CSV table of C-alpha atoms and ligand atoms in Angstrom, one decimal:
chain,number,residue,atom,x,y,z
A,1,MET,CA,-0.2,19.3,18.5
A,2,LEU,CA,-3.8,19.3,16.7
A,3,SER,CA,-4.3,22.7,16.5
A,4,LEU,CA,-1.0,23.0,14.8
A,5,LEU,CA,-2.0,21.1,12.4
A,6,LEU,CA,-5.5,22.4,12.2
A,7,THR,CA,-3.7,26.1,11.8
A,8,VAL,CA,-2.0,24.2,8.9
A,9,LEU,CA,-4.8,22.5,7.4
A,10,THR,CA,-6.9,26.5,7.6
A,11,ALA,CA,-4.0,28.2,5.9
A,12,ASN,CA,-4.0,25.4,3.4
A,13,ALA,CA,-7.9,25.7,2.4
A,14,VAL,CA,-7.6,29.3,2.4
A,15,SER,CA,-4.6,29.5,-0.2
A,16,ILE,CA,-5.1,26.5,-2.3
A,17,PRO,CA,-6.3,27.7,-5.8
A,18,ASP,CA,-9.7,27.1,-6.9
A,19,ALA,CA,-8.6,24.1,-9.6
A,20,PHE,CA,-6.8,22.5,-6.6
A,21,ASN,CA,-9.2,20.3,-4.9
A,22,PRO,CA,-9.0,20.9,-1.6
A,23,GLN,CA,-11.5,18.0,-0.1
A,24,ASN,CA,-9.0,15.6,-1.4
A,25,ALA,CA,-6.0,17.5,-0.1
A,26,LEU,CA,-7.8,17.5,3.1
A,27,LYS,CA,-9.1,13.5,3.1
A,28,GLY,CA,-5.4,12.9,3.0
A,29,LEU,CA,-4.7,14.9,5.8
A,30,LYS,CA,-7.3,14.1,7.8
A,31,ASP,CA,-5.9,10.6,8.3
A,32,PHE,CA,-2.8,11.5,9.9
A,33,THR,CA,-4.4,13.8,12.5
A,34,GLU,CA,-4.0,10.8,15.2
A,35,ASN,CA,-0.9,9.5,15.2
A,36,TRP,CA,0.7,13.6,14.5
A,37,THR,CA,4.0,13.3,16.6
A,38,ASN,CA,6.5,15.5,14.3
A,39,GLU,CA,8.5,17.6,16.6
A,40,VAL,CA,10.1,19.8,13.6
A,41,LYS,CA,10.8,22.8,14.0
A,42,LYS,CA,8.0,25.7,13.4
A,43,CYS,CA,9.0,27.8,10.7
A,44,PRO,CA,7.9,31.6,10.2
A,45,ALA,CA,5.0,32.4,8.2
A,46,ASP,CA,6.8,34.8,5.9
A,47,ILE,CA,9.6,32.9,4.5
A,48,PRO,CA,9.7,33.1,1.0
A,49,PHE,CA,8.2,30.2,-1.3
A,50,THR,CA,11.5,28.2,-2.4
A,51,CYS,CA,13.2,29.5,-5.8
A,52,THR,CA,11.5,32.7,-5.1
A,53,ASN,CA,14.1,34.6,-2.9
A,54,ASP,CA,15.9,37.8,-3.3
A,55,THR,CA,18.2,37.2,-0.6
A,56,VAL,CA,20.1,34.6,1.2
A,57,ILE,CA,18.0,32.3,3.3
A,58,SER,CA,20.1,30.9,6.2
A,59,ASP,CA,17.5,28.9,7.6
A,60,SER,CA,18.1,25.9,6.0
A,61,CYS,CA,15.3,23.7,8.5
A,62,CYS,CA,12.4,26.2,7.0
A,63,PHE,CA,13.9,26.6,3.3
A,64,GLU,CA,14.3,23.6,1.2
A,65,TYR,CA,17.5,24.1,-1.0
A,66,PRO,CA,19.0,23.9,-3.3
A,67,GLY,CA,16.0,21.5,-3.9
A,68,GLY,CA,13.5,23.9,-4.0
A,69,VAL,CA,11.0,22.2,-6.6
A,70,LEU,CA,8.7,19.6,-5.1
A,71,LEU,CA,7.7,16.8,-7.4
A,72,GLN,CA,5.0,14.2,-6.7
A,73,THR,CA,5.3,11.8,-9.2
A,74,GLN,CA,2.6,8.5,-10.5
A,75,PHE,CA,2.7,5.8,-12.2
A,76,TRP,CA,-0.1,4.3,-14.2
A,77,ASP,CA,1.6,0.7,-14.6
A,78,TYR,CA,-0.7,-1.9,-16.5
A,79,TYR,CA,1.7,-4.7,-17.4
A,80,PRO,CA,2.4,-6.1,-14.9
A,81,ALA,CA,-0.7,-4.1,-13.5
A,82,VAL,CA,0.0,-2.9,-10.0
A,83,GLY,CA,-2.4,-1.1,-7.7
A,84,PRO,CA,-6.3,-0.6,-7.8
A,85,ASP,CA,-7.7,-0.7,-11.3
A,86,ASP,CA,-8.7,2.9,-11.0
A,87,MET,CA,-5.8,4.6,-9.3
A,88,PHE,CA,-2.4,6.2,-10.5
A,89,THR,CA,0.2,4.3,-7.9
A,90,LEU,CA,2.6,6.5,-6.0
A,91,HIS,CA,6.2,7.0,-7.6
A,92,GLY,CA,8.0,9.5,-5.0
A,93,LEU,CA,8.4,13.2,-3.9
A,94,TRP,CA,11.3,14.1,-5.3
A,95,PRO,CA,13.7,17.8,-4.6
A,96,ASP,CA,14.8,19.2,-8.2
A,97,ARG,CA,16.6,22.3,-8.1
A,98,CYS,CA,15.3,25.4,-9.6
A,99,ASP,CA,16.1,25.1,-12.9
A,100,GLY,CA,14.7,21.5,-13.4
A,101,GLN,CA,18.3,20.0,-12.7
A,102,TYR,CA,18.3,17.4,-9.6
A,103,ASP,CA,20.6,16.2,-7.3
A,104,GLN,CA,20.3,12.3,-5.9
A,105,PHE,CA,21.9,10.0,-2.9
A,106,CYS,CA,22.7,13.2,-1.2
A,107,ASP,CA,24.0,11.5,2.3
A,108,PRO,CA,25.3,8.3,2.3
A,109,SER,CA,25.0,8.6,6.1
A,110,ARG,CA,21.2,9.2,5.7
A,111,GLU,CA,20.6,6.1,3.7
A,112,ILE,CA,18.2,3.4,5.2
A,113,HIS,CA,17.9,-0.1,4.5
A,114,SER,CA,14.3,-1.2,5.3
A,115,ALA,CA,11.3,1.1,6.0
A,116,LYS,CA,9.1,-1.4,6.8
A,117,SER,CA,10.5,-1.8,10.1
A,118,ILE,CA,11.0,2.0,10.9
A,119,LEU,CA,7.5,2.6,10.1
A,120,GLU,CA,6.8,-0.4,12.3
A,121,SER,CA,8.5,1.1,15.3
A,122,PHE,CA,6.6,4.3,14.9
A,123,GLY,CA,3.0,2.0,15.4
A,124,GLU,CA,2.5,3.6,12.0
A,125,THR,CA,0.8,0.3,10.7
A,126,GLU,CA,-1.9,2.3,9.3
A,127,LEU,CA,0.1,4.0,6.9
A,128,LEU,CA,2.4,1.3,6.0
A,129,ASN,CA,-1.0,0.0,4.7
A,130,LYS,CA,-1.9,2.5,3.1
A,131,MET,CA,1.6,2.8,1.4
A,132,SER,CA,1.2,-1.3,0.6
A,133,ARG,CA,-2.1,-0.2,-1.5
A,134,VAL,CA,-0.8,2.6,-3.4
A,135,TRP,CA,3.1,3.0,-3.6
A,136,LYS,CA,3.7,0.5,-6.2
A,137,ASN,CA,6.9,-1.0,-7.8
A,138,PHE,CA,5.9,-2.6,-11.0
A,139,ASN,CA,8.6,-5.5,-10.1
A,140,GLY,CA,6.6,-6.4,-7.1
A,141,ASN,CA,9.0,-5.3,-4.3
A,142,ASP,CA,7.3,-2.8,-2.8
A,143,GLU,CA,9.4,-1.8,-0.2
A,144,SER,CA,12.5,-1.4,-2.3
A,145,LEU,CA,11.2,1.5,-4.2
A,146,TRP,CA,10.3,2.9,-0.6
A,147,VAL,CA,13.9,2.4,0.5
A,148,HIS,CA,15.0,3.4,-3.0
A,149,GLU,CA,12.9,6.5,-2.8
A,150,PHE,CA,14.1,7.8,0.5
A,151,ASN,CA,17.7,7.1,-0.2
A,152,LYS,CA,17.5,8.9,-3.5
A,153,HIS,CA,15.5,12.1,-3.2
A,154,GLY,CA,14.9,12.3,0.8
A,155,THR,CA,18.5,12.7,1.3
A,156,CYS,CA,18.9,15.8,-0.7
A,157,MET,CA,15.9,17.1,1.4
A,158,THR,CA,17.5,19.7,3.8
A,159,THR,CA,14.2,20.5,6.2
A,160,ILE,CA,13.8,17.2,7.0
A,161,LYS,CA,17.6,16.9,8.6
A,162,GLU,CA,17.7,15.1,11.9
A,163,SER,CA,19.3,18.5,13.4
A,164,CYS,CA,16.0,20.1,12.0
A,165,TYR,CA,13.8,18.3,15.0
A,166,SER,CA,13.8,19.1,18.6
A,167,ALA,CA,16.6,17.0,20.5
A,168,ASP,CA,13.7,14.8,22.6
A,169,THR,CA,12.7,13.5,19.6
A,170,LYS,CA,13.0,9.7,18.8
A,171,PRO,CA,15.2,9.4,15.8
A,172,ASN,CA,14.3,8.5,12.3
A,173,GLN,CA,10.7,10.7,12.6
A,174,ASN,CA,12.1,12.8,9.7
A,175,ILE,CA,11.8,9.1,8.0
A,176,VAL,CA,8.1,8.7,8.7
A,177,ASP,CA,7.5,12.2,7.9
A,178,PHE,CA,9.0,11.8,4.0
A,179,TYR,CA,6.7,8.7,4.1
A,180,LYS,CA,4.0,10.5,5.5
A,181,LYS,CA,3.9,13.6,3.3
A,182,SER,CA,4.6,11.9,-0.1
A,183,VAL,CA,1.2,9.9,0.5
A,184,GLU,CA,-0.3,12.7,2.1
A,185,LEU,CA,0.3,15.0,-1.3
A,186,PHE,CA,-0.2,12.1,-3.6
A,187,GLU,CA,-3.9,11.7,-1.8
A,188,GLY,CA,-4.6,15.6,-2.9
A,189,LEU,CA,-3.8,14.9,-6.4
A,190,PRO,CA,-6.2,12.1,-7.7
A,191,THR,CA,-5.2,11.6,-11.3
A,192,TYR,CA,-7.3,9.0,-12.4
A,193,GLU,CA,-10.6,10.6,-10.8
A,194,TRP,CA,-10.0,13.8,-12.4
A,195,LEU,CA,-9.5,12.1,-15.6
A,196,ALA,CA,-12.2,9.9,-15.3
A,197,ALA,CA,-14.5,13.0,-14.6
A,198,ASN,CA,-13.7,14.2,-18.1
A,199,GLY,CA,-14.5,11.2,-19.8
A,200,ILE,CA,-10.9,9.9,-20.2
A,201,VAL,CA,-10.5,6.7,-18.9
A,202,PRO,CA,-8.8,3.6,-19.4
A,203,SER,CA,-9.8,1.7,-23.1
A,204,ASN,CA,-8.7,-0.7,-25.4
A,205,GLU,CA,-10.2,0.9,-28.6
A,206,GLN,CA,-10.2,4.8,-27.4
A,207,THR,CA,-7.1,7.2,-27.8
A,208,TYR,CA,-6.9,10.6,-26.4
A,209,THR,CA,-5.1,13.8,-27.5
A,210,LYS,CA,-2.0,15.2,-25.4
A,211,GLN,CA,-4.0,18.4,-25.3
A,212,GLN,CA,-7.0,16.8,-23.6
A,213,ILE,CA,-5.2,15.2,-21.0
A,214,GLU,CA,-3.1,18.1,-20.2
A,215,ASP,CA,-6.1,20.4,-20.0
A,216,THR,CA,-7.9,18.0,-17.7
A,217,LEU,CA,-5.1,17.8,-15.0
A,218,ARG,CA,-4.5,21.8,-15.7
A,219,ALA,CA,-8.0,22.2,-14.8
A,220,ARG,CA,-7.8,20.9,-11.6
A,221,PHE,CA,-3.9,21.3,-10.5
A,222,GLY,CA,-4.1,24.7,-11.4
A,223,GLN,CA,-1.1,24.5,-13.4
A,224,PRO,CA,0.2,22.3,-16.2
A,225,VAL,CA,1.4,19.4,-15.5
A,226,PHE,CA,3.9,16.6,-17.2
A,227,ILE,CA,2.9,13.6,-18.7
A,228,LYS,CA,5.0,11.0,-20.0
A,229,CYS,CA,4.5,8.2,-22.2
A,230,ASN,CA,6.1,4.7,-22.7
A,231,ARG,CA,7.4,3.6,-26.3
A,232,TYR,CA,3.4,2.5,-27.3
A,233,GLN,CA,2.6,5.8,-26.8
A,234,ALA,CA,0.5,4.9,-23.7
A,235,ILE,CA,0.5,7.3,-20.8
A,236,GLN,CA,2.8,5.9,-18.1
A,237,GLU,CA,3.6,8.6,-15.6
A,238,VAL,CA,2.4,11.8,-14.4
A,239,TRP,CA,4.4,14.4,-12.2
A,240,TYR,CA,2.9,17.8,-10.5
A,241,PHE,CA,5.4,20.6,-9.8
A,242,HIS,CA,5.6,22.9,-6.6
A,243,HIS,CA,6.9,25.5,-4.8
A,244,LEU,CA,7.2,24.9,-1.2
A,245,ARG,CA,6.7,27.8,1.4
A,246,GLY,CA,8.4,26.3,4.8
A,247,SER,CA,9.6,23.0,5.2
A,248,ILE,CA,8.7,19.3,3.3
A,249,VAL,CA,6.8,18.2,7.0
A,250,ASP,CA,4.4,21.5,7.4
A,251,GLY,CA,5.0,24.1,4.7
A,252,PHE,CA,2.4,24.8,1.9
A,253,TYR,CA,2.7,23.4,-1.3
A,254,GLN,CA,2.1,25.9,-4.0
A,255,PRO,CA,1.3,24.2,-7.5
A,256,ILE,CA,3.7,25.4,-10.3
A,257,ALA,CA,3.8,25.0,-14.1
A,258,ALA,CA,5.7,22.0,-14.9
A,259,LEU,CA,9.6,22.5,-15.7
A,260,LEU,CA,9.6,20.3,-19.2
A,261,GLU,CA,7.3,19.4,-21.9
A,262,SER,CA,5.5,16.6,-21.7
A,263,GLN,CA,6.9,13.5,-23.3
A,264,CYS,CA,4.1,12.2,-25.2
A,265,PRO,CA,2.6,12.4,-28.8
A,266,GLU,CA,-0.2,14.9,-29.7
A,267,ASN,CA,-2.5,12.5,-30.7
A,268,GLY,CA,-3.0,8.3,-30.1
A,269,ILE,CA,-2.1,8.4,-26.7
A,270,LYS,CA,-3.2,5.0,-25.2
A,271,PHE,CA,-4.9,4.7,-21.5
A,272,ILE,CA,-4.7,1.1,-21.1
A,273,PRO,CA,-6.6,-0.7,-18.9
A,274,LYS,CA,-5.1,-2.4,-15.8
A,275,LYS,CA,-7.9,-4.8,-15.7
A,276,GLY,CA,-8.0,-8.0,-17.8
A,277,PHE,CA,-5.3,-6.7,-19.4
A,278,ALA,CA,-3.1,-9.9,-20.5
A,279,PRO,CA,-0.3,-10.1,-23.4
A,280,PRO,CA,-1.3,-12.9,-25.7
A,281,LYS,CA,0.5,-16.2,-24.8
A,282,PRO,CA,4.2,-16.5,-26.2
A,283,THR,CA,4.0,-18.4,-29.7
A,284,HIS,CA,7.2,-20.0,-29.2
A,285,THR,CA,7.5,-21.5,-26.0
A,286,ASP,CA,8.4,-24.7,-27.2
A,287,PRO,CA,11.9,-24.8,-28.2
A,288,SER,CA,11.3,-27.8,-30.6
A,289,SER,CA,8.5,-25.8,-32.9
A,290,PRO,CA,10.2,-23.8,-35.8
A,291,VAL,CA,10.0,-20.5,-35.4
A,292,PRO,CA,9.6,-18.4,-38.7
A,293,THR,CA,13.1,-17.0,-40.3
A,294,GLY,CA,13.5,-13.3,-40.2
A,295,LYS,CA,12.2,-13.5,-36.4
A,296,VAL,CA,14.6,-14.3,-34.3
A,297,LEU,CA,17.8,-12.2,-33.5
A,298,HIS,CA,21.0,-13.0,-31.8
A,299,GLY,CA,23.3,-11.2,-30.0
A,300,TYR,CA,25.1,-10.4,-26.6
A,301,LEU,CA,23.3,-8.4,-24.0
A,302,LYS,CA,25.1,-5.3,-23.0
A,303,PRO,CA,24.6,-2.6,-20.6
A,304,GLU,CA,25.1,0.6,-22.2
A,305,ASN,CA,28.0,2.8,-21.6
A,306,GLN,CA,29.3,0.2,-18.7
A,307,PRO,CA,31.6,-2.9,-18.7
A,308,GLY,CA,30.8,-6.4,-19.0
A,309,CYS,CA,27.4,-7.8,-20.2
A,310,VAL,CA,24.8,-10.3,-19.3
A,311,ILE,CA,25.8,-13.9,-18.7
A,312,SER,CA,23.5,-16.9,-19.2
A,313,ASN,CA,21.7,-16.9,-15.7
A,314,GLY,CA,20.4,-13.3,-16.7
A,315,LYS,CA,23.2,-11.3,-14.3
A,316,TRP,CA,25.5,-8.5,-15.1
A,317,TYR,CA,29.1,-9.8,-15.5
A,318,SER,CA,32.3,-8.0,-16.0
A,319,SER,CA,35.0,-10.5,-16.4
A,320,GLY,CA,34.0,-13.2,-18.8
A,321,THR,CA,32.8,-13.9,-22.3
A,322,CYS,CA,29.5,-12.6,-23.2
A,323,ALA,CA,26.5,-15.0,-23.2
A,324,LYS,CA,24.7,-15.6,-26.3
A,325,PHE,CA,20.8,-14.9,-26.6
A,326,THR,CA,18.2,-15.2,-28.7
A,327,LEU,CA,15.3,-13.2,-29.1
A,328,SER,CA,11.8,-14.7,-30.8
A,329,LYS,CA,9.2,-12.6,-31.8
A,330,ALA,CA,5.9,-13.5,-29.7
A,331,GLU,CA,2.7,-11.5,-30.3
A,332,PHE,CA,1.9,-8.3,-29.4
A,333,GLY,CA,5.3,-7.0,-30.7
A,334,GLY,CA,7.0,-8.7,-28.1
A,335,TYR,CA,10.0,-10.9,-27.7
A,336,ASN,CA,10.8,-14.1,-26.0
A,337,ILE,CA,14.5,-14.0,-24.5
A,338,LYS,CA,16.4,-17.1,-24.3
A,339,SER,CA,20.1,-18.2,-23.4
A,340,SER,CA,22.0,-21.4,-23.6
A,341,LYS,CA,20.6,-21.8,-19.5
A,342,GLY,CA,16.9,-21.4,-21.3
A,343,TYR,CA,14.2,-18.9,-21.4
A,344,CYS,CA,14.6,-15.7,-19.4
A,345,LYS,CA,11.7,-13.6,-17.1
A,346,ILE,CA,11.7,-11.0,-14.3
A,347,GLY,CA,11.5,-13.1,-11.1
A,348,THR,CA,9.4,-12.2,-8.2
A,349,GLU,CA,12.2,-10.3,-6.7
A,350,GLY,CA,12.0,-7.8,-9.8
A,351,PHE,CA,15.5,-9.1,-11.5
A,352,LEU,CA,16.0,-10.7,-14.8
A,353,LEU,CA,16.2,-14.3,-14.7
A,354,CYS,CA,17.3,-17.0,-17.3
A,355,GLY,CA,17.3,-20.7,-16.8
A,356,ALA,CA,15.8,-24.5,-17.1
A,357,GLY,CA,11.6,-24.3,-16.5
A,358,VAL,CA,11.5,-20.7,-16.7
A,359,SER,CA,8.4,-19.7,-18.5
A,360,PRO,CA,9.4,-16.8,-21.2
A,361,MET,CA,7.5,-13.8,-20.6
A,362,GLN,CA,7.5,-10.9,-23.0
A,363,PHE,CA,10.1,-8.3,-23.4
A,364,ALA,CA,10.2,-5.6,-26.1
A,365,TYR,CA,12.9,-4.6,-28.8
A,366,ASP,CA,13.7,-1.5,-30.4
A,367,ARG,CA,15.1,-2.6,-33.4
A,368,GLU,CA,15.9,1.3,-34.6
A,369,LYS,CA,17.8,1.2,-31.0
A,370,GLY,CA,18.5,-1.7,-31.0
A,371,LEU,CA,17.2,-2.0,-27.3
A,372,VAL,CA,15.9,-4.4,-24.8
A,373,THR,CA,13.1,-3.1,-22.3
A,374,PHE,CA,10.5,-4.9,-20.0
A,375,GLY,CA,7.1,-3.5,-18.9
A,376,GLY,CA,7.4,-0.1,-20.8
A,377,LYS,CA,10.5,1.3,-18.9
A,378,ASN,CA,13.1,2.3,-21.5
A,379,LYS,CA,15.7,1.8,-18.8
A,380,TRP,CA,17.2,-1.0,-16.5
A,381,SER,CA,19.0,-0.4,-13.4
A,382,ALA,CA,21.4,-2.3,-10.8
A,383,ASP,CA,22.5,-1.4,-7.2
A,384,LYS,CA,26.2,-1.1,-8.4
A,385,VAL,CA,28.5,-1.9,-11.0
A,386,PRO,CA,30.1,-5.7,-10.9
A,387,GLN,CA,33.3,-6.0,-9.8
A,388,ARG,CA,35.7,-8.7,-10.7
A,389,PHE,CA,33.8,-12.1,-10.5
A,390,THR,CA,30.9,-10.7,-9.1
A,391,GLN,CA,27.5,-11.1,-10.7
A,392,ILE,CA,25.0,-8.3,-10.2
A,393,PRO,CA,21.0,-8.8,-10.8
A,394,ILE,CA,19.2,-6.3,-13.1
A,395,SER,CA,16.2,-4.8,-13.0
A,396,PRO,CA,13.9,-3.1,-15.5
A,397,GLY,CA,12.9,0.4,-14.3
A,398,TYR,CA,15.0,3.1,-12.6
A,399,ASP,CA,14.9,1.5,-9.1
A,400,GLY,CA,18.5,1.4,-8.4
A,401,PRO,CA,21.9,3.6,-8.3
A,402,ILE,CA,23.1,2.8,-11.4
A,403,THR,CA,20.8,2.9,-14.8
A,404,PHE,CA,21.6,2.0,-18.2
A,405,HIS,CA,19.8,1.2,-21.5
A,406,LEU,CA,20.4,-2.7,-22.4
A,407,LYS,CA,21.5,-3.2,-25.8
A,408,LEU,CA,21.2,-6.2,-28.4
A,409,VAL,CA,24.7,-6.3,-29.7
A,410,SER,CA,25.4,-8.6,-32.8
A,411,GLN,CA,28.3,-11.0,-32.2
B,501,NAG,C1,18.3,31.9,-2.2
B,501,NAG,O1,18.6,31.2,-1.0
B,501,NAG,C2,19.4,30.2,-1.2
B,501,NAG,C3,20.0,29.5,0.2
B,501,NAG,O2,20.3,30.5,1.3
B,501,NAG,C4,21.0,31.0,-1.4
B,501,NAG,O3,21.9,30.3,-2.0
B,501,NAG,C5,20.6,32.1,-2.9
B,501,NAG,O4,21.5,32.6,-3.2
B,501,NAG,C6,19.2,32.6,-2.8
B,501,NAG,N1,18.9,33.4,-4.2
B,501,NAG,C7,19.2,34.6,-4.0
B,501,NAG,C8,18.6,35.5,-5.0
B,501,NAG,O5,19.5,35.1,-3.3
């Protein structure tokens, strides 16, 4: 096993472009050598890179298809801040199609409900510890992100189907491999370190240009990367694109140019420090205190292009009348949201929650588009669309099969 891994390591070290930092790639890999138990099929060395074949490749255990573009995606979450202050956190490993389209939730029969118990049953405590440190859900529920990432993206990877493993492999080895590989690739792409080495560090005063950031990351990765900013022009995500030779588990990931243009302004990009970032206290926590006129908005909260709306406890419901919400302006461009039950917040489970005794959090409201958001995430998500008389929790971000914009609609 070890010698197999060393072969892979050596092969990687030789063909990695200079700009890609092999030290980090090695650092990531080394941690896994002790527990390397994967029994995935060994792939021929001359199999073409994904998306570059000119004949049909029938070996679906050694040729990732149709998701031949592998994206290693990272977050910079500063509000609420998660993960180390000096680290972009791991979002996922995604198989996109060669043209940039993508499939998701490809196989319900491969879906999992817990990642932790699987990793524990394999004795992967070190990997779990690492994941808890670097693979963060900004809403606090890390495992729900891990499970979501496998179900949404891992089920679309053909080279880690169970049938690609030898018969005596313990079931769920492929899931362990998915998490291992995601962490390993992430560790070889230390975005924060790369930016900091070029003077691009979090700051409350300094802003950066798109070109500064893109040039810095391209010099290290060897190819243009994709960066994404949120509504405050603050950097929020970085995506690294690859083609793959061989399987997800032990194939070689070749950096390629990002398939889409960065979504950040040319200038004035903020890199907001995680440490000490605390938006000013909401101004109107006392319901009896007068609110300046012109700074209050009223309306229903409706998932766009979906049935139903949010009811007074903050859940999504499709079988009744919509609840009225009030948005009152807090500092920092934020709004406190209130229903007849009380103020709204994002609870510890990550869901919208309104009720008596809730201390308000700051949401954002885009007047032009009429959208309510939280934590810099433009969208909200839910596990499913509410059926008759069921109330469905909704959470900010993309961590669910159903995603939508949340609209403030006038009554
Ligand atoms: C590349 O391989 C896939 C999977 O076998 C196949 O569907 C596709 O047609 C191939 N592309 C070309 C140009 O032959």
